[in-house]
Amino acid sequence: MANLFQSVRGFNDVLPADAAAWQQLQRVAAEVFASYGYGEIRLPLLEHTGLFKRSIGEVTDIVEKEMFTFEDREGDSLTLRPEGTASCVRAGLEHGLLHNQQQRLWYAGPMFRHERPQAGRYRQFHQLGLECYGIATADADLEAIAVSARLLRELGLSGLTLELNSLGSAEVRARYRAALIEFLQRHEDGLDADSQRRLHSNPLRVLDSKSPQTQEILRGAPAIVDCFDDAARAHFDAVQQGLADLGIACTVNSRLVRGLDYYTSTVFEWTTTQLGAQGTVLAGGRYDGLVEQLGGTPTPAVGWACGVERLLLLQKALGVPTASGDAHVYFCWLGEAAQRAARRLAEQLRDALPGLRLVLHAGGGKLAAQLKRADRSGAALALILGESEVEAQTVQVKSLRAGDAPAAPEFVAWPELASRLAGLLKQSEPR
Ligand code: ATP
Ligand code: MG
């Protein structure tokens, strides 16, 4: 026999046992985004490579070593999107959504980065993201963070830390850059190779280094707040004041710079200690320069993205109950008359009870074999229709939940079946 194909390394299947939790997360997110007036934008998976080089920055991990880039049949260089913001700005400019307007947008979907796969880090992973355009004041930073806080809360995720920093204006960063280079040069020998290389090309990136030795050196590095001008300080204060007003606790982390070059001013990350090294579940910030950099008029912007797999892992780690896609009801039948009646009844039940997940037995077999399938389906209830029930126009309803006391068989008349099932399922379903 030929060898079986396997999925590409770092590209995962989501199986039905897990898909319900994904669907629930997506549903909750769509509701949270809508509750703040954000509209969904659906973006393509493939873009011209230049878009990401120009936006994310040439000297970043993503562009230097993580992109899936290839030439298509016409010789154009294309890249599977590693993130959503660049595409969102590209689409906003292409369709005239950004000029002199305020836009509240969100997106969801797979992203692609050629990283070393491990728990919480994959080559195809999924993000939910939000982008807000046209608002220069701290209102937008605060709104973006408030949406993220609500989303995490509604997903049952607690114990997360909000880390906050500001990268100030271009002038602030230029001043800071000089101070940082001066500091790093004094410690150059102790830095990891990547950081030594970036010391001059992109010194802020060094703050993002994952090398413990470099991080140790950085403890003594100058903090960007010390280079703030009045405007940067006022904006940062307004964000912190607003968070306090909303009761959202945060920790200022002066080394937080984010792995993409387009950020200006506010940056933030929600982190957890529950997922080992992959502790950042949601991250974002202000990127006031990017729209202009991609050919638009100067447009203030704020956004964030979260890693769906990491949110799901965190739900598991915290024991948050999530939706199951299991059937509610498994419908057994014995004999041809019962099969025909069961088909009709099953359709009537699906009409009467929207959201009902009912599996109609197929293929015949003895009752014991059918009930075994019913058990394996995860259904809470089995319906049993035999010849005598067809005659009496009833159905036997049987609980399949282990732990439920074996009750006397209950026979329900066909016209009452839908309301009886609704009552029984309400008792047995958490939500
Ligand atoms: P990290 O430092 O973990 O590499 P990042 O700074 O590269 O993260 P962003 O580009 O800010 O990540 O993406 C936002 C979120 O997307 C991250 O906080 C994380 O939850 C998720 N994410 C990023 N890369 C991956 C990946 N390879 N696999 C799974 N999730 C990811
Ligand atoms: Mg990364």
PDB file of C-alpha atoms and ligand atoms in Angstrom, residues 61-62 66 113 115 121 125 208 210 258-260 310, ligand 2:
ATOM      1  CA  ASP A  61      11.387  38.226  12.410  1.00  0.00           C
ATOM      2  CA  ILE A  62       8.292  37.913  10.246  1.00  0.00           C
ATOM      3  CA  GLU A  66       8.845  33.600   8.705  1.00  0.00           C
ATOM      4  CA  ARG A 113       4.383  31.985   9.465  1.00  0.00           C
ATOM      5  CA  GLU A 115       8.187  29.180  12.658  1.00  0.00           C
ATOM      6  CA  ARG A 121       2.894  28.016  17.799  1.00  0.00           C
ATOM      7  CA  PHE A 125      -2.649  29.618  12.867  1.00  0.00           C
ATOM      8  CA  ASP A 208      11.827  42.017  21.705  1.00  0.00           C
ATOM      9  CA  LYS A 210      13.745  36.059  23.186  1.00  0.00           C
ATOM     10  CA  ARG A 258       5.966  44.366  19.574  1.00  0.00           C
ATOM     11  CA  GLY A 259       7.420  42.425  16.673  1.00  0.00           C
ATOM     12  CA  LEU A 260       6.228  44.638  13.830  1.00  0.00           C
ATOM     13  CA  ARG A 310      -3.907  30.122  22.178  1.00  0.00           C
TER      14      ARG A 310
HETATM   15 MG    MG B   2       6.288  35.823  16.428  1.00  0.00          MG
END
